[in-house]
PDB file of C-alpha atoms in Angstrom:
ATOM      1  CA  GLN A   1     -10.125 -11.494 -13.976  1.00 85.00           C
ATOM      2  CA  LEU A   2      -8.875  -8.139 -12.755  1.00 89.00           C
ATOM      3  CA  GLN A   3      -7.347  -8.392  -9.338  1.00 94.00           C
ATOM      4  CA  LEU A   4      -4.718  -7.198  -6.911  1.00 97.00           C
ATOM      5  CA  VAL A   5      -3.067  -9.545  -4.460  1.00 97.00           C
ATOM      6  CA  GLU A   6      -0.926  -8.411  -1.550  1.00 98.00           C
ATOM      7  CA  SER A   7       1.744 -10.487   0.143  1.00 97.00           C
ATOM      8  CA  GLY A   8       4.616 -10.118   2.567  1.00 98.00           C
ATOM      9  CA  GLY A   9       2.817  -9.393   5.799  1.00 97.00           C
ATOM     10  CA  GLY A  10       3.694 -11.052   9.079  1.00 97.00           C
ATOM     11  CA  LEU A  11       4.858 -10.594  12.634  1.00 98.00           C
ATOM     12  CA  VAL A  12       7.842  -8.336  13.186  1.00 98.00           C
ATOM     13  CA  GLN A  13       9.465  -6.781  16.233  1.00 98.00           C
ATOM     14  CA  PRO A  14       9.488  -3.035  16.751  1.00 98.00           C
ATOM     15  CA  GLY A  15      12.288  -1.508  14.715  1.00 98.00           C
ATOM     16  CA  GLY A  16      12.125  -4.269  12.149  1.00 98.00           C
ATOM     17  CA  SER A  17      11.268  -4.216   8.469  1.00 98.00           C
ATOM     18  CA  LEU A  18       8.925  -5.911   6.058  1.00 98.00           C
ATOM     19  CA  ARG A  19       8.598  -5.708   2.323  1.00 98.00           C
ATOM     20  CA  LEU A  20       5.051  -5.927   1.085  1.00 98.00           C
ATOM     21  CA  SER A  21       4.130  -6.634  -2.491  1.00 98.00           C
ATOM     22  CA  CYS A  22       1.038  -5.918  -4.548  1.00 97.00           C
ATOM     23  CA  ALA A  23       0.700  -7.970  -7.720  1.00 97.00           C
ATOM     24  CA  ALA A  24      -1.762  -7.066 -10.427  1.00 96.00           C
ATOM     25  CA  SER A  25      -3.310  -9.551 -12.834  1.00 94.00           C
ATOM     26  CA  GLY A  26      -5.695  -8.997 -15.688  1.00 93.00           C
ATOM     27  CA  PHE A  27      -4.505  -5.436 -16.273  1.00 92.00           C
ATOM     28  CA  SER A  28      -1.303  -3.401 -16.396  1.00 93.00           C
ATOM     29  CA  LEU A  29      -0.393  -1.041 -13.585  1.00 93.00           C
ATOM     30  CA  GLU A  30       1.152   1.389 -16.061  1.00 91.00           C
ATOM     31  CA  GLY A  31      -0.781   4.613 -16.192  1.00 92.00           C
ATOM     32  CA  HIS A  32      -2.521   3.838 -12.926  1.00 95.00           C
ATOM     33  CA  THR A  33      -2.682   5.678  -9.646  1.00 96.00           C
ATOM     34  CA  ILE A  34      -1.716   3.222  -6.925  1.00 97.00           C
ATOM     35  CA  GLY A  35      -2.481   3.559  -3.255  1.00 97.00           C
ATOM     36  CA  TRP A  36      -1.450   1.720  -0.121  1.00 97.00           C
ATOM     37  CA  PHE A  37      -3.915   1.749   2.749  1.00 97.00           C
ATOM     38  CA  ARG A  38      -3.839   0.571   6.337  1.00 97.00           C
ATOM     39  CA  GLN A  39      -6.780  -0.498   8.473  1.00 96.00           C
ATOM     40  CA  VAL A  40      -6.709  -1.301  12.169  1.00 93.00           C
ATOM     41  CA  GLY A  41      -9.610  -3.375  13.393  1.00 88.00           C
ATOM     42  CA  ARG A  42     -12.877  -1.600  12.647  1.00 90.00           C
ATOM     43  CA  GLU A  43     -11.258   1.798  12.344  1.00 91.00           C
ATOM     44  CA  GLU A  44     -11.536   3.715   9.121  1.00 91.00           C
ATOM     45  CA  ARG A  45      -9.068   2.709   6.462  1.00 93.00           C
ATOM     46  CA  GLU A  46      -6.178   5.171   6.232  1.00 95.00           C
ATOM     47  CA  MET A  47      -4.338   6.059   3.064  1.00 96.00           C
ATOM     48  CA  ILE A  48      -0.622   5.953   3.786  1.00 96.00           C
ATOM     49  CA  LEU A  49       0.921   6.297   0.350  1.00 95.00           C
ATOM     50  CA  CYS A  50      -0.232   7.344  -3.095  1.00 96.00           C
ATOM     51  CA  ILE A  51       1.719   6.943  -6.345  1.00 95.00           C
ATOM     52  CA  HIS A  52       0.505   8.904  -9.327  1.00 94.00           C
ATOM     53  CA  PRO A  53       1.050   7.769 -12.946  1.00 92.00           C
ATOM     54  CA  ASP A  54       3.842  10.314 -13.383  1.00 91.00           C
ATOM     55  CA  GLY A  55       5.695   8.818 -10.406  1.00 89.00           C
ATOM     56  CA  THR A  56       4.844  11.553  -7.945  1.00 93.00           C
ATOM     57  CA  THR A  57       4.458   9.904  -4.558  1.00 94.00           C
ATOM     58  CA  TYR A  58       2.684  11.227  -1.497  1.00 95.00           C
ATOM     59  CA  TYR A  59       3.359   9.807   1.960  1.00 95.00           C
ATOM     60  CA  VAL A  60       1.263  10.429   5.031  1.00 96.00           C
ATOM     61  CA  ASP A  61       3.331  12.094   7.758  1.00 96.00           C
ATOM     62  CA  SER A  62       3.324   9.062  10.040  1.00 95.00           C
ATOM     63  CA  VAL A  63       5.330   6.968   7.546  1.00 97.00           C
ATOM     64  CA  LYS A  64       7.580   9.574   5.938  1.00 96.00           C
ATOM     65  CA  GLY A  65      11.217   8.582   6.137  1.00 96.00           C
ATOM     66  CA  ARG A  66      10.320   5.003   7.068  1.00 98.00           C
ATOM     67  CA  PHE A  67       8.238   3.651   4.188  1.00 97.00           C
ATOM     68  CA  THR A  68       9.059   3.723   0.496  1.00 95.00           C
ATOM     69  CA  SER A  69       7.324   2.287  -2.519  1.00 93.00           C
ATOM     70  CA  SER A  70       8.465   1.267  -5.963  1.00 90.00           C
ATOM     71  CA  LYS A  71       6.823  -0.116  -9.049  1.00 90.00           C
ATOM     72  CA  ASP A  72       8.168  -2.885 -11.271  1.00 91.00           C
ATOM     73  CA  ASN A  73       6.435  -2.594 -14.620  1.00 87.00           C
ATOM     74  CA  ALA A  74       8.011  -5.796 -15.941  1.00 92.00           C
ATOM     75  CA  LYS A  75       6.576  -7.806 -13.062  1.00 95.00           C
ATOM     76  CA  ASN A  76       3.426  -5.694 -12.829  1.00 96.00           C
ATOM     77  CA  THR A  77       3.919  -5.292  -9.114  1.00 96.00           C
ATOM     78  CA  VAL A  78       4.255  -2.525  -6.575  1.00 96.00           C
ATOM     79  CA  SER A  79       6.266  -2.988  -3.424  1.00 96.00           C
ATOM     80  CA  LEU A  80       6.062  -1.233  -0.089  1.00 97.00           C
ATOM     81  CA  GLN A  81       9.239  -1.296   1.969  1.00 97.00           C
ATOM     82  CA  THR A  82       8.429  -0.667   5.612  1.00 98.00           C
ATOM     83  CA  ASN A  83      11.328   0.148   7.956  1.00 98.00           C
ATOM     84  CA  SER A  84      11.657   1.125  11.597  1.00 98.00           C
ATOM     85  CA  LEU A  85       8.277  -0.385  12.257  1.00 98.00           C
ATOM     86  CA  LYS A  86       6.327   0.677  15.318  1.00 97.00           C
ATOM     87  CA  PRO A  87       3.480  -1.072  17.145  1.00 97.00           C
ATOM     88  CA  GLU A  88       1.123   1.577  15.800  1.00 95.00           C
ATOM     89  CA  ASP A  89       1.956   0.412  12.267  1.00 97.00           C
ATOM     90  CA  THR A  90       0.051  -2.778  12.971  1.00 97.00           C
ATOM     91  CA  GLY A  91      -2.860  -3.319  10.634  1.00 97.00           C
ATOM     92  CA  VAL A  92      -4.099  -4.810   7.398  1.00 98.00           C
ATOM     93  CA  TYR A  93      -2.272  -3.279   4.464  1.00 98.00           C
ATOM     94  CA  SER A  94      -4.133  -3.133   1.175  1.00 98.00           C
ATOM     95  CA  CYS A  95      -3.266  -1.826  -2.236  1.00 97.00           C
ATOM     96  CA  ALA A  96      -5.637  -0.219  -4.674  1.00 97.00           C
ATOM     97  CA  ALA A  97      -5.416   1.059  -8.218  1.00 96.00           C
ATOM     98  CA  ALA A  98      -7.274   3.365 -10.549  1.00 95.00           C
ATOM     99  CA  PRO A  99      -6.690   3.756 -14.328  1.00 93.00           C
ATOM    100  CA  ARG A 100      -6.231   7.523 -14.170  1.00 92.00           C
ATOM    101  CA  ALA A 101      -4.537  10.239 -12.185  1.00 89.00           C
ATOM    102  CA  GLN A 102      -6.688  10.783  -9.112  1.00 90.00           C
ATOM    103  CA  ARG A 103      -6.679  10.979  -5.352  1.00 90.00           C
ATOM    104  CA  CYS A 104      -6.042   7.795  -3.447  1.00 92.00           C
ATOM    105  CA  ASP A 105      -9.297   7.225  -1.627  1.00 91.00           C
ATOM    106  CA  GLY A 106     -12.115   4.766  -1.265  1.00 87.00           C
ATOM    107  CA  ALA A 107     -13.308   5.381  -4.807  1.00 88.00           C
ATOM    108  CA  MET A 108     -10.393   3.579  -6.439  1.00 93.00           C
ATOM    109  CA  ASP A 109     -11.367   0.931  -8.966  1.00 93.00           C
ATOM    110  CA  TYR A 110      -9.455  -2.167  -7.915  1.00 95.00           C
ATOM    111  CA  TRP A 111      -8.681  -3.398  -4.427  1.00 96.00           C
ATOM    112  CA  GLY A 112      -6.717  -6.239  -2.919  1.00 97.00           C
ATOM    113  CA  LYS A 113      -7.880  -8.116   0.154  1.00 96.00           C
ATOM    114  CA  GLY A 114      -4.903  -7.055   2.208  1.00 97.00           C
ATOM    115  CA  THR A 115      -2.054  -8.564   4.158  1.00 98.00           C
ATOM    116  CA  LEU A 116      -1.725  -8.373   7.938  1.00 98.00           C
ATOM    117  CA  VAL A 117       1.270  -6.690   9.527  1.00 98.00           C
ATOM    118  CA  THR A 118       1.714  -7.123  13.264  1.00 98.00           C
ATOM    119  CA  VAL A 119       4.431  -5.176  15.040  1.00 98.00           C
ATOM    120  CA  SER A 120       4.965  -6.566  18.492  1.00 97.00           C
ATOM    121  CA  SER A 121       7.689  -7.770  20.791  1.00 95.00           C
TER     122      SER A 121
END
């Protein structure tokens, strides 16, 4: 079964950090475009980070300098390190993957169910 599973979410105070993980099973993440998305309530899901197969990474302005992502091919996982968290970072964080170089958007092939990050004092 092809799936992505996120973990690492939780409650954190403003200024804190969390490390999220996205684990793939049933397929290899090598050669895939990988995206991290954030959704707040019923608002439209926002792409916050996109990693292309060649390693080129795009960050949305709101997370630049605070979030970084890395891929571990041996473990078939992608991590998202979130630092200096703000209340507006609260949301459900999901990862997605596509077996080609493409834009990170709603048309990606595989999606995880997400992990909730709550930034609050």
